[in-house]
Coordinates of C-alpha atoms and ligand atoms in Angstrom, one line a residue:
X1 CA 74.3 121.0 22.2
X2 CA 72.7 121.3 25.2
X3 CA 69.3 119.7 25.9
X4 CA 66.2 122.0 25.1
X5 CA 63.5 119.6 27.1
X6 CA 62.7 117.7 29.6
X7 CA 60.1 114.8 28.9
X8 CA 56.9 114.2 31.1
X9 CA 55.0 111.2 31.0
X10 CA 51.4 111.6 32.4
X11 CA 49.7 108.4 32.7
X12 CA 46.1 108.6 34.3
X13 CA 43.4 106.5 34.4
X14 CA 41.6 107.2 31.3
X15 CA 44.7 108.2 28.8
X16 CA 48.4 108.6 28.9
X17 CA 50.3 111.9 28.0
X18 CA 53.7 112.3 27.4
X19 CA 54.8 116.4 26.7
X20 CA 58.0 118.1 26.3
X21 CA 58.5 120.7 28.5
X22 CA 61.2 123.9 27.7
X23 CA 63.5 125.6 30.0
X24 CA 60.5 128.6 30.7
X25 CA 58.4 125.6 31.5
X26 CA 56.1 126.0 29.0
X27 CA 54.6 122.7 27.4
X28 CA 56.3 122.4 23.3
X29 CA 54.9 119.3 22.1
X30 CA 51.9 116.6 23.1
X31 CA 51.2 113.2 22.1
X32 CA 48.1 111.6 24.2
X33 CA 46.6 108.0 23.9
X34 CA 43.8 106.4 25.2
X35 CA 44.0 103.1 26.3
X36 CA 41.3 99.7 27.0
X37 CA 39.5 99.8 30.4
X38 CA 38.7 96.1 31.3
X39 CA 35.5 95.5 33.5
X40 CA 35.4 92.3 34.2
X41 CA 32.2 91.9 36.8
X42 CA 30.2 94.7 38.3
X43 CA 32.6 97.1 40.3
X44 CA 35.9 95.5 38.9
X45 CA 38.3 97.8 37.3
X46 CA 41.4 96.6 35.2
X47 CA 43.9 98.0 33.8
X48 CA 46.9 95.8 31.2
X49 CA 50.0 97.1 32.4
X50 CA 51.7 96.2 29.1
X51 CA 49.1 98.1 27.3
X52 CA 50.0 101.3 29.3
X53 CA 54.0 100.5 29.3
X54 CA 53.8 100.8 25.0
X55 CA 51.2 104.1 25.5
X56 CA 54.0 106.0 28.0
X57 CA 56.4 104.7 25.4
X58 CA 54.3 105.9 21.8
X59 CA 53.5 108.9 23.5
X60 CA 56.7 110.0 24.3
X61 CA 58.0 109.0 20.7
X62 CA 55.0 111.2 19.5
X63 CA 55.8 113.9 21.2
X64 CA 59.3 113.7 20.4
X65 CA 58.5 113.5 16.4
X66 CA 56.3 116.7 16.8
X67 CA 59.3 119.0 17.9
X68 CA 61.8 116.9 15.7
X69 CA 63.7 115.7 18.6
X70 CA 66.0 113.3 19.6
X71 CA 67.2 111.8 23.0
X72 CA 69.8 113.9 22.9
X73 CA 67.6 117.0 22.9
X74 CA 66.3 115.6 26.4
X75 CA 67.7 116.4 29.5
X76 CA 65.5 113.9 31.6
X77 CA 62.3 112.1 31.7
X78 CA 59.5 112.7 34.8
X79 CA 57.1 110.2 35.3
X80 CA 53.5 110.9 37.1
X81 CA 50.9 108.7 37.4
X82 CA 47.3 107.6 38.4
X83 CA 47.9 106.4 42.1
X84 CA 47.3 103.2 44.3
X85 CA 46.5 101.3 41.1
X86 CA 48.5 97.8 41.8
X87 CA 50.7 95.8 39.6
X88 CA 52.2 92.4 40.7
X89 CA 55.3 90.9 38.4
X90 CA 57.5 88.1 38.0
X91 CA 60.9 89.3 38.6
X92 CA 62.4 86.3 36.7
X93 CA 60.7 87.3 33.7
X94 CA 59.7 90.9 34.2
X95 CA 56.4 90.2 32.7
X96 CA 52.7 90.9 34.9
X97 CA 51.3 88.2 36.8
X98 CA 47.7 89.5 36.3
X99 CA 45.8 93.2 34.7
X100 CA 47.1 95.5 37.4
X101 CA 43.9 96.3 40.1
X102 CA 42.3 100.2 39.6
X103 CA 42.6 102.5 42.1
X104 CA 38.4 102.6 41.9
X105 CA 38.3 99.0 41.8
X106 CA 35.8 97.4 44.5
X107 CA 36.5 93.4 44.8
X108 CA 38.6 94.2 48.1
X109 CA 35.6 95.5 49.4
X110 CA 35.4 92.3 51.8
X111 CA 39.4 92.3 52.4
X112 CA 38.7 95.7 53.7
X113 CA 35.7 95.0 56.2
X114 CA 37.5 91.5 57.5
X115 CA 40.9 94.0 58.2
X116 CA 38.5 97.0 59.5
X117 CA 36.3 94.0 62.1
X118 CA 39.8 93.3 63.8
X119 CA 40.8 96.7 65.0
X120 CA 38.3 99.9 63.3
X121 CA 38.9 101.7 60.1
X122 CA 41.7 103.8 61.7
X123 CA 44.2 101.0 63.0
X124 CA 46.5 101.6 60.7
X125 CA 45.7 105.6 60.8
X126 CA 48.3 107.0 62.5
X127 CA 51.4 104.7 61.4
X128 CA 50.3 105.1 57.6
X129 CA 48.0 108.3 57.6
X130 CA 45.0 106.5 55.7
X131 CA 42.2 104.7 56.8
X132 CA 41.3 101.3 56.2
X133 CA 39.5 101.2 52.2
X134 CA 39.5 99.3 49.7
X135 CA 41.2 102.4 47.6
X136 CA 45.0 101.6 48.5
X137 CA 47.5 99.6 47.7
X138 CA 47.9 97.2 50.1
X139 CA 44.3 95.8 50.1
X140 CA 44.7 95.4 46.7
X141 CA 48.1 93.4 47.0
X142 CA 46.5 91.2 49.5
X143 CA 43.5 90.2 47.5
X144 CA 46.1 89.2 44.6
X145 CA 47.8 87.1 47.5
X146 CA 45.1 85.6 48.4
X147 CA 43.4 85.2 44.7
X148 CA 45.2 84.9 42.3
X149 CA 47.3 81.6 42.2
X150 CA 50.4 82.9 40.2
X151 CA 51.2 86.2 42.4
X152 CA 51.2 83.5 45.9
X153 CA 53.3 81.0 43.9
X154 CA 55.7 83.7 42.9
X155 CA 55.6 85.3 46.3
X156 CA 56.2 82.1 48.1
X157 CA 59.2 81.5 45.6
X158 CA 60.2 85.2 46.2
X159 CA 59.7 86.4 42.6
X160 CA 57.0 88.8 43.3
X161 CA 57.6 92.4 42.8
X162 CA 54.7 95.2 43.4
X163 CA 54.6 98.4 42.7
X164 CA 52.2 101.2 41.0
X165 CA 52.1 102.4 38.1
X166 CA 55.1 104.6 38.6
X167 CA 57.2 101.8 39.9
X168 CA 56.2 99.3 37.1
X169 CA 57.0 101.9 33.9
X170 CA 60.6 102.4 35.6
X171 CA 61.3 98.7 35.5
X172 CA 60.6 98.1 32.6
X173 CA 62.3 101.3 30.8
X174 CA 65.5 100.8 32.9
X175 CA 65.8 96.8 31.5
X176 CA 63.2 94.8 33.3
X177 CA 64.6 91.1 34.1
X178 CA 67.9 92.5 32.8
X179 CA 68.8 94.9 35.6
X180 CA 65.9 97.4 35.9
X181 CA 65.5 98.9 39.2
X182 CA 62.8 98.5 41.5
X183 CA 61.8 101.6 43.3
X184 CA 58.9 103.7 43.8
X185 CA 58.9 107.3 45.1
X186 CA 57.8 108.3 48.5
X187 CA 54.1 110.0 46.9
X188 CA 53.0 106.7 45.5
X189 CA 54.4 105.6 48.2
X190 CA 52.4 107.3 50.8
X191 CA 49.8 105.5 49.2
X192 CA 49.9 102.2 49.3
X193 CA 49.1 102.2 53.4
X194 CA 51.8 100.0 54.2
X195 CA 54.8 103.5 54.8
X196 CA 54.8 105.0 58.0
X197 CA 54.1 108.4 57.3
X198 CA 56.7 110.0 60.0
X199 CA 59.6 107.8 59.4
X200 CA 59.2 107.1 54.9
X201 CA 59.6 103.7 55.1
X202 CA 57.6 100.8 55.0
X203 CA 56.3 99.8 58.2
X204 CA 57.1 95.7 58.7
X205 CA 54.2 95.7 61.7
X206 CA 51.9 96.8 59.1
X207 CA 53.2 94.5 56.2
X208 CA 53.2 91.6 58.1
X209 CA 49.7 92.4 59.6
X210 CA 48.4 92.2 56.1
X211 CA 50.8 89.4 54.8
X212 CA 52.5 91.3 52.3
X213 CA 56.6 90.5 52.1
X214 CA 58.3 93.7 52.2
X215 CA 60.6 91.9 50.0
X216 CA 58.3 92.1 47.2
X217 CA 57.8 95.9 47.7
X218 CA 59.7 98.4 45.7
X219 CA 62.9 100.5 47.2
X220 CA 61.3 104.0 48.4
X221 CA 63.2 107.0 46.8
X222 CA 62.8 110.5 46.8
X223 CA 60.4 112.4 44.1
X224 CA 63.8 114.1 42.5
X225 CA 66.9 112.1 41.7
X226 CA 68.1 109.8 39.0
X227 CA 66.8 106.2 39.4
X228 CA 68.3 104.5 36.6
X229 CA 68.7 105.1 32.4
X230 CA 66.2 103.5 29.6
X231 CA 68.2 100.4 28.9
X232 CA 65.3 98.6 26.9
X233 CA 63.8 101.2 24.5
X234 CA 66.1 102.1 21.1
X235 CA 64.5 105.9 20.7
X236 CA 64.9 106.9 25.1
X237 CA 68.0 104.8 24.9
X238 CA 70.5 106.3 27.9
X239 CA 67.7 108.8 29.7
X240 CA 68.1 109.4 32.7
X241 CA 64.6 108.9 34.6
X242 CA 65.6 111.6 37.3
X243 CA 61.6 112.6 38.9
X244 CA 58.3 110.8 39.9
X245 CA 55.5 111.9 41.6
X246 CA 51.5 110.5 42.3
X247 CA 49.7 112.7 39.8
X248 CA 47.9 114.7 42.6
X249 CA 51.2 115.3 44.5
X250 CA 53.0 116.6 40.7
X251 CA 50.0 118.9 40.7
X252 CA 50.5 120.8 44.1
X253 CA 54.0 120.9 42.6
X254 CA 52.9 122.3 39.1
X255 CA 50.6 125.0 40.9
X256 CA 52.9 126.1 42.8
X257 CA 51.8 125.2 46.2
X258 CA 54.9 125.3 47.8
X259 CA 53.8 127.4 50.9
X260 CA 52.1 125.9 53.8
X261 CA 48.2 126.5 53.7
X262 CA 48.3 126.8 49.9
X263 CA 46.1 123.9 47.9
X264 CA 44.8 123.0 45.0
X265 CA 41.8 120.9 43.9
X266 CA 41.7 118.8 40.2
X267 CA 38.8 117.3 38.7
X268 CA 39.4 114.2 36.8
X269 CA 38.0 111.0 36.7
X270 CA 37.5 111.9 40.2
X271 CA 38.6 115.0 42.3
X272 CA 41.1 115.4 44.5
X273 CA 41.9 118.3 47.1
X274 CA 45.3 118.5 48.6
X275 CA 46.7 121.1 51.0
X276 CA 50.4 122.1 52.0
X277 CA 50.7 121.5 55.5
X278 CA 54.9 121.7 55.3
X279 CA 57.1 119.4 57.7
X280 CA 54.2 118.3 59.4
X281 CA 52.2 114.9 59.0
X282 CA 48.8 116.2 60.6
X283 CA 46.7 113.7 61.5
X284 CA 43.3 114.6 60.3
X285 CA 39.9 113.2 62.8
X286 CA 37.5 115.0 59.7
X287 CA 38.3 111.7 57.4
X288 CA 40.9 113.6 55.4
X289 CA 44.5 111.8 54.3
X290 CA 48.0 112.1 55.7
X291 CA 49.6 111.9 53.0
X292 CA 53.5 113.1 50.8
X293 CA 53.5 116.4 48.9
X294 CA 56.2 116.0 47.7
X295 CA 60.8 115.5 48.5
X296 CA 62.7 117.2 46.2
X297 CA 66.2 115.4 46.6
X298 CA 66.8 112.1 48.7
X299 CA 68.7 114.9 51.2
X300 CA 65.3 117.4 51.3
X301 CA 63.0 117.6 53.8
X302 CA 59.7 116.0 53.5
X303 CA 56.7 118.4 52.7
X304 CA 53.1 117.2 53.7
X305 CA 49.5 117.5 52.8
X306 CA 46.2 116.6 53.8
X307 CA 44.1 115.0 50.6
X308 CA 40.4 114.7 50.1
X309 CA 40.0 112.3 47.6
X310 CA 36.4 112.1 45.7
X311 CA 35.7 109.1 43.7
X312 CA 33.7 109.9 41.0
X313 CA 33.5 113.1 39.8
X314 CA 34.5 113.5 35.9
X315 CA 33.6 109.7 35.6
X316 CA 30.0 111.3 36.2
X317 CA 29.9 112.1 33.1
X318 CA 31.6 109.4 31.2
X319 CA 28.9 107.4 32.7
X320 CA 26.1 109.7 31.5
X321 CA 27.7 109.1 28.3
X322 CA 28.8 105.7 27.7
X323 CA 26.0 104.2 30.2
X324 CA 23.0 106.0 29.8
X325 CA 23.7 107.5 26.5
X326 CA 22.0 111.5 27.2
X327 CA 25.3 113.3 26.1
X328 CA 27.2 112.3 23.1
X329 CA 30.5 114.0 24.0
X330 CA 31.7 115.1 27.4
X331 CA 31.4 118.8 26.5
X332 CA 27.5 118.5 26.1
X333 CA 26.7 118.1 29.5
X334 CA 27.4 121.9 30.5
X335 CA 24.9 122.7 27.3
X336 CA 22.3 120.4 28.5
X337 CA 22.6 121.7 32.4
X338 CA 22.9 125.3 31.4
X339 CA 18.8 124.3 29.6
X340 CA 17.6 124.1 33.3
X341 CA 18.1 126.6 36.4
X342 CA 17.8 123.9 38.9
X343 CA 17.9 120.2 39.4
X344 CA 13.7 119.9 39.9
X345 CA 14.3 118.4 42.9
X346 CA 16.8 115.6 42.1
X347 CA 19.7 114.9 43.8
X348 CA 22.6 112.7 42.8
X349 CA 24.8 110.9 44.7
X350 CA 27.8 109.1 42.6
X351 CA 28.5 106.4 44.7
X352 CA 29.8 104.1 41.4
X353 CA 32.8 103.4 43.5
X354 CA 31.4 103.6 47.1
X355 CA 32.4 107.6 49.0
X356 CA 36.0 108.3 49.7
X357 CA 36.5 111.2 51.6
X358 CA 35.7 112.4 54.2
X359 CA 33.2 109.4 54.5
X360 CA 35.2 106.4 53.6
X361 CA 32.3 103.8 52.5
X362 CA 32.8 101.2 50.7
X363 CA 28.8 99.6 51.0
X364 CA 27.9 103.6 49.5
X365 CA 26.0 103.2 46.1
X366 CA 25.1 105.3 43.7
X367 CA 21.2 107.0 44.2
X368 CA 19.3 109.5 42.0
X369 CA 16.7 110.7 45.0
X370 CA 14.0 113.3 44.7
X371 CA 12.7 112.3 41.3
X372 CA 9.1 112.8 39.3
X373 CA 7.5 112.4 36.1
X374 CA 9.2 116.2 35.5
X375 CA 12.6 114.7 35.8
X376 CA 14.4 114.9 32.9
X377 CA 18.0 114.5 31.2
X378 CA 18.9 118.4 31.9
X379 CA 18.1 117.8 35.1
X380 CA 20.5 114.7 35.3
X381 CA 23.0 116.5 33.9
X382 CA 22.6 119.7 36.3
X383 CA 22.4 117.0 39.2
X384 CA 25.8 115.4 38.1
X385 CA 28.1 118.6 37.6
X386 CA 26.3 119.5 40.8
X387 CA 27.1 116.4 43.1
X388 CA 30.9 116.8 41.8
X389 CA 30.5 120.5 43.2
X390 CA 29.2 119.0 46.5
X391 CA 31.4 116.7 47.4
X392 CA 34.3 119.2 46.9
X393 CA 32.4 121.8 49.8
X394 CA 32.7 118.4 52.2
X395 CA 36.3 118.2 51.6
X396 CA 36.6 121.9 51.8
X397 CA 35.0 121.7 55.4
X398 CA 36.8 118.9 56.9
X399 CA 40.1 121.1 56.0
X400 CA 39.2 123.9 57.9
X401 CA 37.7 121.8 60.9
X402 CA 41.2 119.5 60.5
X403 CA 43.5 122.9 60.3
X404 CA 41.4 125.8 62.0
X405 CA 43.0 127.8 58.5
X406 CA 40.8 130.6 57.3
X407 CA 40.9 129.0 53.6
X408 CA 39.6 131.7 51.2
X409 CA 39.2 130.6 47.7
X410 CA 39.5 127.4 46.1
X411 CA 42.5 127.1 43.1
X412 CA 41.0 124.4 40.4
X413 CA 42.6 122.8 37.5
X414 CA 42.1 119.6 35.5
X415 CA 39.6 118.3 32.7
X416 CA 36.7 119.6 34.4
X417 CA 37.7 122.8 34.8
X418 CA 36.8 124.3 31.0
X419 CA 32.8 124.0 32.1
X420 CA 32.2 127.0 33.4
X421 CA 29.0 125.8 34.7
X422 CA 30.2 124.3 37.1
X423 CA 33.1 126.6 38.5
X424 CA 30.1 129.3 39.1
X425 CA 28.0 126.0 40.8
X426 CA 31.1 125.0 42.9
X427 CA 31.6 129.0 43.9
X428 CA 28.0 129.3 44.8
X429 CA 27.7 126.1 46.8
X430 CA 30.8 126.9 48.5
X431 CA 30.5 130.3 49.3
X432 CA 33.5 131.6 48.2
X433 CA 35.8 132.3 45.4
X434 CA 36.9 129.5 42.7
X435 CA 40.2 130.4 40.7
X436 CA 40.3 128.8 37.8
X437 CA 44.2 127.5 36.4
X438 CA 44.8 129.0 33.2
X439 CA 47.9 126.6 33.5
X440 CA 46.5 123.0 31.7
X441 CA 49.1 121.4 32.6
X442 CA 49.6 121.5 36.1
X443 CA 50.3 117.7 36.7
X444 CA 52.7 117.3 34.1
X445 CA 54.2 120.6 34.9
X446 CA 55.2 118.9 38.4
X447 CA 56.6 115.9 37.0
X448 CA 59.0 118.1 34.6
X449 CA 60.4 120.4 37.5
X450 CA 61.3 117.5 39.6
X451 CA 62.7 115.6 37.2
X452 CA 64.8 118.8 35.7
X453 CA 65.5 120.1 39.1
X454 CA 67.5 116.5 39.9
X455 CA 69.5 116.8 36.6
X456 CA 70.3 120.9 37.0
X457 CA 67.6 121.6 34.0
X458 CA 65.6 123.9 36.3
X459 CA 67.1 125.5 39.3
X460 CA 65.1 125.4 42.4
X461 CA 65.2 129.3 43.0
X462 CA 63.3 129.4 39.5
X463 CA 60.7 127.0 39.9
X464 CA 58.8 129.8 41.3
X465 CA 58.8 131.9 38.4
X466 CA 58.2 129.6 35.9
X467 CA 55.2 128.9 37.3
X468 CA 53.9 132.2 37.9
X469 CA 55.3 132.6 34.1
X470 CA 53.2 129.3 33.0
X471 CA 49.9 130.7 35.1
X472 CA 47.7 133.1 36.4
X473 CA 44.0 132.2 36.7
X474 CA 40.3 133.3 36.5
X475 CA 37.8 134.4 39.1
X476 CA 34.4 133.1 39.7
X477 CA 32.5 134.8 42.6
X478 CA 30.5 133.1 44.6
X479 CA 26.9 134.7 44.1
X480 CA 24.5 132.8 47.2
X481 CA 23.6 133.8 50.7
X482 CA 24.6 131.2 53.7
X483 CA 21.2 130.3 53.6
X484 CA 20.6 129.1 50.6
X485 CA 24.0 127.3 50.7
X486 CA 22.6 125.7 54.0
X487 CA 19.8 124.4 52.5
X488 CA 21.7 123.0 49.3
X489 CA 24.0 121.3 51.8
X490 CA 21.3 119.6 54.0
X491 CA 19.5 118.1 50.5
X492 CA 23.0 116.8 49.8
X493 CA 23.6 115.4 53.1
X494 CA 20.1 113.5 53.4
X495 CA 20.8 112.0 49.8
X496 CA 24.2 111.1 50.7
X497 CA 22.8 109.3 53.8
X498 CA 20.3 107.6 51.7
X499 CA 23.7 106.0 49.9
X500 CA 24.8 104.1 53.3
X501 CA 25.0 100.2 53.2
X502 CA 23.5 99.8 49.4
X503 CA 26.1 97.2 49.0
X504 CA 25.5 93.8 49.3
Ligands
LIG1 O1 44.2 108.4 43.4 C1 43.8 108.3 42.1 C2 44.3 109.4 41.2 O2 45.6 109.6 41.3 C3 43.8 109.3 39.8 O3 43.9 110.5 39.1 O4 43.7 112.0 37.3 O5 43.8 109.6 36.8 O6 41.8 110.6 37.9 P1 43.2 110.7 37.7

């Protein structure tokens, strides 16, 4: 018999997914887990990486039971991921050297100043697209170097493998120690600001400017072929993993995106914008990201994008939850905004994590400005859906100014999405039309057409249609008049000034 699914493992930063995919490309079975966040001193994220290798692994068994199927009912597995979060192993044993550093995570924050003092923010710009920050991989490999004793030892003794999160879960799956292969694809890739951008491979200027042996860095494939088989886990036994993609990159995939000018925007834990630019790398001056849509097939052409990566956006909320305690569930912050027609005057700038794009500071701090005795937790909760909705409108702009396009509406999908709150906020303070996904699972989506198109599950002239099939979305007009917009933005901008060099 043939194989009625391909299998896509989601792993974010909050939970892992794993779903089964058909040959329509419509989602048959879901199993999602979430896992610990460690938080070991202020502005420290951690993640355990063996904690998240058994989640990819139990949800993919779950969703397997749900469906009643076996490996054999699986034509390949597709693996997308959080991106830029950093794990360091022992090749010897295949086991982690330390909790792999988050993608948020701020202890590089001095690695990245001492590397921006000798040559700017942009030195390693236009060989690797990004800007100096303390959100890529590299900074976060050489702050393991240079702290934590086992990782130099094993470097120095050439045992040291890194990789993301992508890279690590293939490893393992394909036999670890006992033959797994090291690679990474050339999304993740993109990301760990060591890869020249024009060439796809890593750059040994930059490498050895930072210190980081290219040895130790993973083999940079293509985001659709087969990289190995599971060797070490009885239930995936034989699998071919044949697709991986960052999870932003599998979403452009999963909407569609596939002409040039076409983008999409996802709110998770933060948000991030990402715009097919096709064969070209453009470099952006608007602090935007040259970064990998996506390469179906080692022999494919390269597509771009420009990113805008925001922080913080549903992690807003979380924090409104599990830190001040106003909301019980997620959901309830859309009832408790919807109780206020405005903010009263606050303004709130989630700088948890420092700003990403288009600002790129790391010494940004969080600030609630423009509050009174009338302040209250509707208005916090208005504020926060509306600061996610701000800092989308600056990405928004810096595309343009970086492409001169005439971009029209903004396409939206992830968690975020279902508060409609907030798409009608987001159209109004952008001034144009938001379009809603009706397709859930646009990330996962991605993963499953690259890894089916590698192993002839999908064929490339369908990808298309499944995905109009899968989608389709809804409209919310924007309702506001360039003057008020104008004066929403400048309130933003002076409170996102009032952020600047918070950090100690
Ligand atoms: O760059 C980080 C991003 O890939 C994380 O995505 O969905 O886990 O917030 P998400």
């Amino acid at each position: 018999m043939a194989p009625s699914y391909v299998l896509a493992i989601d792993q974010g930063t909050t939970s892992t997914r794993a779903i089964l995919f058909d040959k329509d490309g419509q989602p048959r079975a879901m199993e999602q887990q979430e896992f610990p966040q460690y938080y070991p001193q202020p502005g420290w994220t951690e993640h355990d990486p063996l904690e998240i290798l058994r989640s990819a692994i139990e949800c993919s068994e779950g969703a397997m039971k749900k469906v009643g199927a076996s490996k054999d009912d699986i034509a390949g597995i597709g693996i997308t991921n959080q991106r830029e979060t950093t794990v360091a192993w022992d090749k010897g044993t295949g086991e982690p050297l330390c909790r792999a550093i988050v993608w948020l995570d701020l202890r590089t924050s001095d690695t990245a100043a001492q590397l921006e003092a000798k040559g700017g923010k942009d030195r390693f710009r236009k060989k690797t697209g990004l800007p100096v920050s303390t959100y890529f991989s590299a900074v976060k490999m050489k702050w393991m170097l240079d702290n934590v004793p086992e990782v130099r030892k094993a470097a120095d003794e050439g045992r040291c493998c890194f990789g993301t999160i992508e890279s690590w879960i293939i490893y393992k799956l394909t036999g670890g120690p006992n033959g797994g292969v090291h690679v990474t694809d050339v999304s993740n890739a993109s990301r760990y600001m060591l890869m020249n951008i024009n060439s796809c491979t890593w750059d040994e200027a930059v490498c050895s400017e930072l210190g980081i042996p290219v040895t130790a860095l993973p083999t940079i494939r293509s985001n659709s072929e087969v990289y190995g088989k599971v060797s070490s886990v009885p239930s995936l036994q034989g699998l071919a993993i044949s697709g991986a993609l960052g999870d932003q990159h599998a979403a452009l995939l999963g909407h569609g995106c596939l002409d040039v000018g076409t983008s999409k925007n996802t709110y998770g834990t933060g948000c991030f914008m990402l715009l097919n630019t096709g064969g070209d790398a453009v470099p952006s001056k608007h602090g935007l990201l040259t970064t990998i849509g996506y390469q179906l097939g080692p022999e494919e052409k390269v597509t771009y994008a420009l990113e805008g990566s925001v922080a913080c956006a549903g992690r807003v909320v979380q924090w409104l939850r599990d830190n001040l305690g106003i909301i019980s569930s997620s959901k309830d912050v859309e009832t408790l905004a919807g109780k206020v027609e405005d903010t009263g005057g606050l303004t709130l700038v989630p700088a948890f994590s420092g700003l990403f794009a288009p600002h790129w500071r790391d010494d940004a701090r969080a600030v609630a400005v423009g509050m009174t005795l009338f302040t209250s937790k509707e208005h916090m909760c208005r504020a926060a859906l509306e600061s996610t909705a701000f800092q989308a409108v600056d990405i928004m702009e810096a595309m343009k100014q970086d492409t001169g396009l005439r971009l029209r509406d903004m396409r939206v999908d992830g968690g975020m999405t279902v508060n409609s709150l907030l798409m009608q906020m987001q159209a109004d303070i952008l001034g144009m039309s938001v379009l809603r996904s009706k397709l859930a699972e646009a990330t996962a989506l991605g993963a499953a057409l690259a890894a089916g198109l590698s192993v002839g599950f999908y064929e490339k002239k369908v990808v298309k249609d499944i995905i109009e099939k899968a989608g389709g979305y809804e409209v919310f007009p924007s309702s506001t008049t360039p003057a008020a917009r104008r004066k929403m933005m400048q309130r933003w901008k002076d409170a996102v000034e009032r952020s600047f060099d918070l950090a100690k």
